[in-house]
CSV table of C-alpha atoms in Angstrom, one decimal:
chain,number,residue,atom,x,y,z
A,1,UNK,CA,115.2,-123.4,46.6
A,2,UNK,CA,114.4,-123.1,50.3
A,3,UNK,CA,117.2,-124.1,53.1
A,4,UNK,CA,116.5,-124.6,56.4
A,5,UNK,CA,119.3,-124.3,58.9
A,6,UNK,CA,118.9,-126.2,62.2
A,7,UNK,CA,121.9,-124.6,64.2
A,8,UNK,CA,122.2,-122.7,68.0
A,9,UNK,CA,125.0,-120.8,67.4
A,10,UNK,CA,123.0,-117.8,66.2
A,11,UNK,CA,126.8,-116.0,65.0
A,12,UNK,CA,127.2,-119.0,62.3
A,13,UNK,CA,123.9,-118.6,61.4
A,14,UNK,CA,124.3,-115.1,60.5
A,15,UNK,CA,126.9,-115.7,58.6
A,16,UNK,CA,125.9,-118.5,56.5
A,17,UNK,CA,122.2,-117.4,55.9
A,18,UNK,CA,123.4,-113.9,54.3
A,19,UNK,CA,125.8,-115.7,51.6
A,20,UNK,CA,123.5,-118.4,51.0
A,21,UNK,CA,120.8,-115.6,50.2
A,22,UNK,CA,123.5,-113.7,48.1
A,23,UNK,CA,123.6,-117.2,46.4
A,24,UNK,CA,119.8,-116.3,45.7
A,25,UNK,CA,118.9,-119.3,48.2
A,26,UNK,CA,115.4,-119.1,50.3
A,27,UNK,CA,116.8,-119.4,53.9
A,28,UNK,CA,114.6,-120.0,57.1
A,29,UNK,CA,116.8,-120.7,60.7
A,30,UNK,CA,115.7,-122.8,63.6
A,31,UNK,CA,117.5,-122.1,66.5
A,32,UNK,CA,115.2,-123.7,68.9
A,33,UNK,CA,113.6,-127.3,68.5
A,34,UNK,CA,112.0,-127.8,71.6
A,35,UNK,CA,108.6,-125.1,71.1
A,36,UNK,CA,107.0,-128.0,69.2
A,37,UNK,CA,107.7,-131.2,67.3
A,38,UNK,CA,110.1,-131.2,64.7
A,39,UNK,CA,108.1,-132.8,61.8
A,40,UNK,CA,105.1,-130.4,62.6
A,41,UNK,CA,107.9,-127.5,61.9
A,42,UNK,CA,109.7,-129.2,58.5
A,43,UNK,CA,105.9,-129.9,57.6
A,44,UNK,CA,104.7,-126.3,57.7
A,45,UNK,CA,108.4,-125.2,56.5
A,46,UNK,CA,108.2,-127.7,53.5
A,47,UNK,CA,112.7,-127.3,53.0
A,48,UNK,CA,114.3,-128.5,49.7
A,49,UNK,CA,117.2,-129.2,52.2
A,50,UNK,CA,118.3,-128.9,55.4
A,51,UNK,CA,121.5,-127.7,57.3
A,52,UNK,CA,122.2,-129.9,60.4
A,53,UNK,CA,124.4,-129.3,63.5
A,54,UNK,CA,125.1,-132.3,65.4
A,55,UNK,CA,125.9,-130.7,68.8
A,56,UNK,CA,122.2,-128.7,69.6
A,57,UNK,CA,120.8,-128.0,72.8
A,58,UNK,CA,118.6,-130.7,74.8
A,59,UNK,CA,118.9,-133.3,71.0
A,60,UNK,CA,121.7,-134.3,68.9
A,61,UNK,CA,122.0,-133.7,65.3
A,62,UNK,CA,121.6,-137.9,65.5
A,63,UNK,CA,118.4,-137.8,66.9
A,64,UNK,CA,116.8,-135.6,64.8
A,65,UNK,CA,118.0,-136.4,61.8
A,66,UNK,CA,116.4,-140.3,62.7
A,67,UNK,CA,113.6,-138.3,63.7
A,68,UNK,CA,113.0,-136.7,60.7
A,69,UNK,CA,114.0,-139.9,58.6
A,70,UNK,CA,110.8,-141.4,59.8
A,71,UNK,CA,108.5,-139.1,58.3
A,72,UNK,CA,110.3,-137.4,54.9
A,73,UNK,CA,113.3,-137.9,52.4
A,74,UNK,CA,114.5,-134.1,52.3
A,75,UNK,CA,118.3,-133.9,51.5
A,76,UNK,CA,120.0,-133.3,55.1
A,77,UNK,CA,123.7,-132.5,55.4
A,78,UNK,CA,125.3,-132.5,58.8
A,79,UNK,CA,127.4,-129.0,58.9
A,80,UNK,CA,129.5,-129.4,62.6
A,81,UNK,CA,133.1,-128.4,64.4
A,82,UNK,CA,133.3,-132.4,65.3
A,83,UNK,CA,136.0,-134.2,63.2
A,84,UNK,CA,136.2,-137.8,63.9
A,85,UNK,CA,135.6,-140.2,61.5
A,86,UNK,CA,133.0,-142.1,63.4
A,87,UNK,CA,131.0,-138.8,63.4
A,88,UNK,CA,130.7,-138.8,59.9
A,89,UNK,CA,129.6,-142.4,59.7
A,90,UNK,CA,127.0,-142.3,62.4
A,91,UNK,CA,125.6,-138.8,60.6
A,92,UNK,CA,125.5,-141.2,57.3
A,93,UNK,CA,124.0,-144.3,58.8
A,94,UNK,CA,121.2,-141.8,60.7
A,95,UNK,CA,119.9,-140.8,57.5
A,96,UNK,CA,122.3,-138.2,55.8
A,97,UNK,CA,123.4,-137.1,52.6
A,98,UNK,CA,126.5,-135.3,53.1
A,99,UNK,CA,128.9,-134.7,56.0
A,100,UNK,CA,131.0,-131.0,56.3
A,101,UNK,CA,133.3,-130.0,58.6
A,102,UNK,CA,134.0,-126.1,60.2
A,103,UNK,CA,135.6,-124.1,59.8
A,104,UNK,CA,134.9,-123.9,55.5
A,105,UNK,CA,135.4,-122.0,52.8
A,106,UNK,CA,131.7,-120.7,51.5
A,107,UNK,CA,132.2,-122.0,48.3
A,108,UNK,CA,132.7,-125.4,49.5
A,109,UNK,CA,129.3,-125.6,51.4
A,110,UNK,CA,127.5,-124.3,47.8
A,111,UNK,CA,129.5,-127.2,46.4
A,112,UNK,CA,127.9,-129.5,48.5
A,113,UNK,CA,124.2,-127.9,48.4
A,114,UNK,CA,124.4,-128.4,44.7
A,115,UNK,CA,125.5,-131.5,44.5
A,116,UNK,CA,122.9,-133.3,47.1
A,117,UNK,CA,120.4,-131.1,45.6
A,118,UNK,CA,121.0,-132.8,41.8
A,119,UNK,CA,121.3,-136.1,43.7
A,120,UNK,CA,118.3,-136.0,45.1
A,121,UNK,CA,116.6,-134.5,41.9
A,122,UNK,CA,117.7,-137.2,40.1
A,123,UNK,CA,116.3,-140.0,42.7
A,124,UNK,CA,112.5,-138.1,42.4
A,125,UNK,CA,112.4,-137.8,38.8
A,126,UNK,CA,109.8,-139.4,37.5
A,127,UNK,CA,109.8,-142.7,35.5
A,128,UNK,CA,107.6,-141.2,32.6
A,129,UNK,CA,107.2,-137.5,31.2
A,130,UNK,CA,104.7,-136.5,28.8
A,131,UNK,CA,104.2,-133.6,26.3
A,132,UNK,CA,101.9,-132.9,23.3
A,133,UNK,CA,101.1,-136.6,23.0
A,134,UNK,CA,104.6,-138.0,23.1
A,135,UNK,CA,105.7,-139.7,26.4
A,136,UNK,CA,109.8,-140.2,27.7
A,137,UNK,CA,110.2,-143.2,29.6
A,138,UNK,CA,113.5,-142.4,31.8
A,139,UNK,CA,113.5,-145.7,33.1
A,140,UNK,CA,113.7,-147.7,29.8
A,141,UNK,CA,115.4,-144.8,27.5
A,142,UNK,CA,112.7,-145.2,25.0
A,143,UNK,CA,110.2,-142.5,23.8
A,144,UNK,CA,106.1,-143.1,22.5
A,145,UNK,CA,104.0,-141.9,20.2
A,146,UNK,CA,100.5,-143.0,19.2
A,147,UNK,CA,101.3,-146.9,18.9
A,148,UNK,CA,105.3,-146.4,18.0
A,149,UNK,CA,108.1,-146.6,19.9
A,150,UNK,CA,111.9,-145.5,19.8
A,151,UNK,CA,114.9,-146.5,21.5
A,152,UNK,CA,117.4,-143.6,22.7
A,153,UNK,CA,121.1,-143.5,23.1
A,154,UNK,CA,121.8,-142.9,26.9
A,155,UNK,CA,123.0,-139.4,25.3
A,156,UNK,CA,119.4,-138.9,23.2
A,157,UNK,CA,117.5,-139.7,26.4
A,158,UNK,CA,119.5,-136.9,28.3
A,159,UNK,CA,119.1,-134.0,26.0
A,160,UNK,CA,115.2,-134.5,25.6
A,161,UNK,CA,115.1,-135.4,29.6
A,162,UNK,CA,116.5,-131.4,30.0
A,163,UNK,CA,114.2,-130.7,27.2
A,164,UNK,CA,111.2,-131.9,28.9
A,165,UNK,CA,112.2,-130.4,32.4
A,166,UNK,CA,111.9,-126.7,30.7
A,167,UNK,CA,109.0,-127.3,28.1
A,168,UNK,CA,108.0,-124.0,26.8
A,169,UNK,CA,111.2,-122.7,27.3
A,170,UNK,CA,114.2,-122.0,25.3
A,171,UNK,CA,117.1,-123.8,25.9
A,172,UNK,CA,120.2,-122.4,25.0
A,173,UNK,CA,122.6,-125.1,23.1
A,174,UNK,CA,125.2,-123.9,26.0
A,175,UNK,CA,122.7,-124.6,28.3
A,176,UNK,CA,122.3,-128.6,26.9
A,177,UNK,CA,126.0,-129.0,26.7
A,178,UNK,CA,126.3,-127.8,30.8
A,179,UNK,CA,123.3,-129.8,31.4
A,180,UNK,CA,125.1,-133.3,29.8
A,181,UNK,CA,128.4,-132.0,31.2
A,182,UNK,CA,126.7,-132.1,34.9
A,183,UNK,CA,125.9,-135.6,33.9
A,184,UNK,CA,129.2,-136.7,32.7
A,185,UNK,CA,128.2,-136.9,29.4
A,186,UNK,CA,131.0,-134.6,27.6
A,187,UNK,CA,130.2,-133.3,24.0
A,188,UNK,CA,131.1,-130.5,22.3
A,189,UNK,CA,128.6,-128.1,19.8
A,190,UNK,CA,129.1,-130.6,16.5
A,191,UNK,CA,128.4,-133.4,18.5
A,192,UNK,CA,125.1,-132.2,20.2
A,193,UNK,CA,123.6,-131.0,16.6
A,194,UNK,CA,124.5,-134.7,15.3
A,195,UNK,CA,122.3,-135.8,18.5
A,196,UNK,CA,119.6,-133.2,17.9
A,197,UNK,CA,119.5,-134.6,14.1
A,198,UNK,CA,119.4,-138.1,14.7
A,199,UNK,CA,116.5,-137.2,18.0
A,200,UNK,CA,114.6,-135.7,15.4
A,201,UNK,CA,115.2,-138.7,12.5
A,202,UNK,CA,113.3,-140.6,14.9
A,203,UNK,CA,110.9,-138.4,16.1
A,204,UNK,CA,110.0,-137.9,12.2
A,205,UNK,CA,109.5,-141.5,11.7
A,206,UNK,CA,106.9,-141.6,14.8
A,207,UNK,CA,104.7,-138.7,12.8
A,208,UNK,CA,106.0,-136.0,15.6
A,209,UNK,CA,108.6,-134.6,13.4
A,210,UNK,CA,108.3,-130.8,14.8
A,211,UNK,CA,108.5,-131.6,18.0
A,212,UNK,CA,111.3,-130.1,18.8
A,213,UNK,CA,111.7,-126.7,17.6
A,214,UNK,CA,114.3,-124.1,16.9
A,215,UNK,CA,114.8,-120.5,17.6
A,216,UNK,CA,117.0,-119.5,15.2
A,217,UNK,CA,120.6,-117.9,17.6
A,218,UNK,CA,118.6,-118.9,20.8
A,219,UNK,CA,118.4,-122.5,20.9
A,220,UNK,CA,115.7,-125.4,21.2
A,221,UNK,CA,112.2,-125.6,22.8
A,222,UNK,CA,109.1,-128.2,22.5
């Protein structure tokens, strides 16, 4: 994941790029906004977020945050020493996803990254995936095959949605039970193998019973 900070106090900078890269984050800094237009820069930078200072040099974090809102949906939060209330609103009304405050703890800001980052996964996802002939409609809960069709509990849909996101892969079971945990969907082991069972009931009935494969002490894959 690549972070672009948008910040002129090169000291903060410093200090947030290195533990964001020990977090194993791609980090690019812009200290200066002015050498040429902002969306020409976040166009050739192509950010899966960005970190934004309200007070910068010449432009508010305000403008360009509206600025950028008129040409791209990347997940902004506003990272600034201002405290009022009002701030926060105005940085939320302009078009951004998360307001924090310095100084903070380091952990805190990862919080935050993560959690606008699965946000803004979740609003891109697409409707519809597809794979070896059978097709997982997100927005319905329902999954196809040739000319059937199978409603999904909201639990079903989720553990063949993480399924399909790392097709080819293996997937751990404690992987799948983090996954639906992130999700607030809280299971335990016995619960996800009576889900896996009754996924692949209905997949058998559809004529795509060995879709889902298992790796005997690894987990799942399709």
């Amino acid at each position: 994941m690549h972070i672009l900070i948008i910040e002129d106090d090169a000291s903060f900078c410093r200090e947030v790029r290195d533990f964001l890269e020990n977090s194993l984050y791609q980090v690019t800094v812009l200290t200066e906004i002015q050498d040429k237009p902002i969306a020409r820069q976040i166009s050739d930078l192509k950010p899966d977020l960005i970190l934004l200072d309200l007070n910068l040099p010449g432009k508010s974090g305000f403008q360009l945050c509206a600025e950028i809102r008129e040409f791209s949906d990347v997940p902004i939060i506003f990272v600034t020493g201002r405290t009022d209330s009002m701030d926060e609103i105005t940085a939320l009304l302009k078009g951004g996803d998360d307001y924090i405050t310095k100084p903070f703890h380091p952990a805190l800001l990862l919080a935050h990254i993560s959690a606008v980052l699965k946000r803004s996964r979740r609003n891109t996802e697409p409707p519809k995936l597809e794979h070896h002939g059978l097709e997982l409609d997100l927005s319905r809960g329902r999954i196809r095959y040739g000319n059937k069709s199978a409603e999904l509990t909201k639990n079903e849909l989720k553990i063949l949605s993480c399924l399909f996101r790392h097709k080819g892969d293996i997937v751990s079971r404690s992987e799948l039970i983090e996954y639906l945990w992130d999700n607030s969907i809280f299971i335990d082991d016995n619960s996800l193998s009576v889900h896996i069972t009754r996924i692949r009931a209905k997949l058998e009935e559809m004529g795509a019973g060995d879709f889902i494969r298992t790796k005997r002490g690894m987990g799942y894959f399709i």
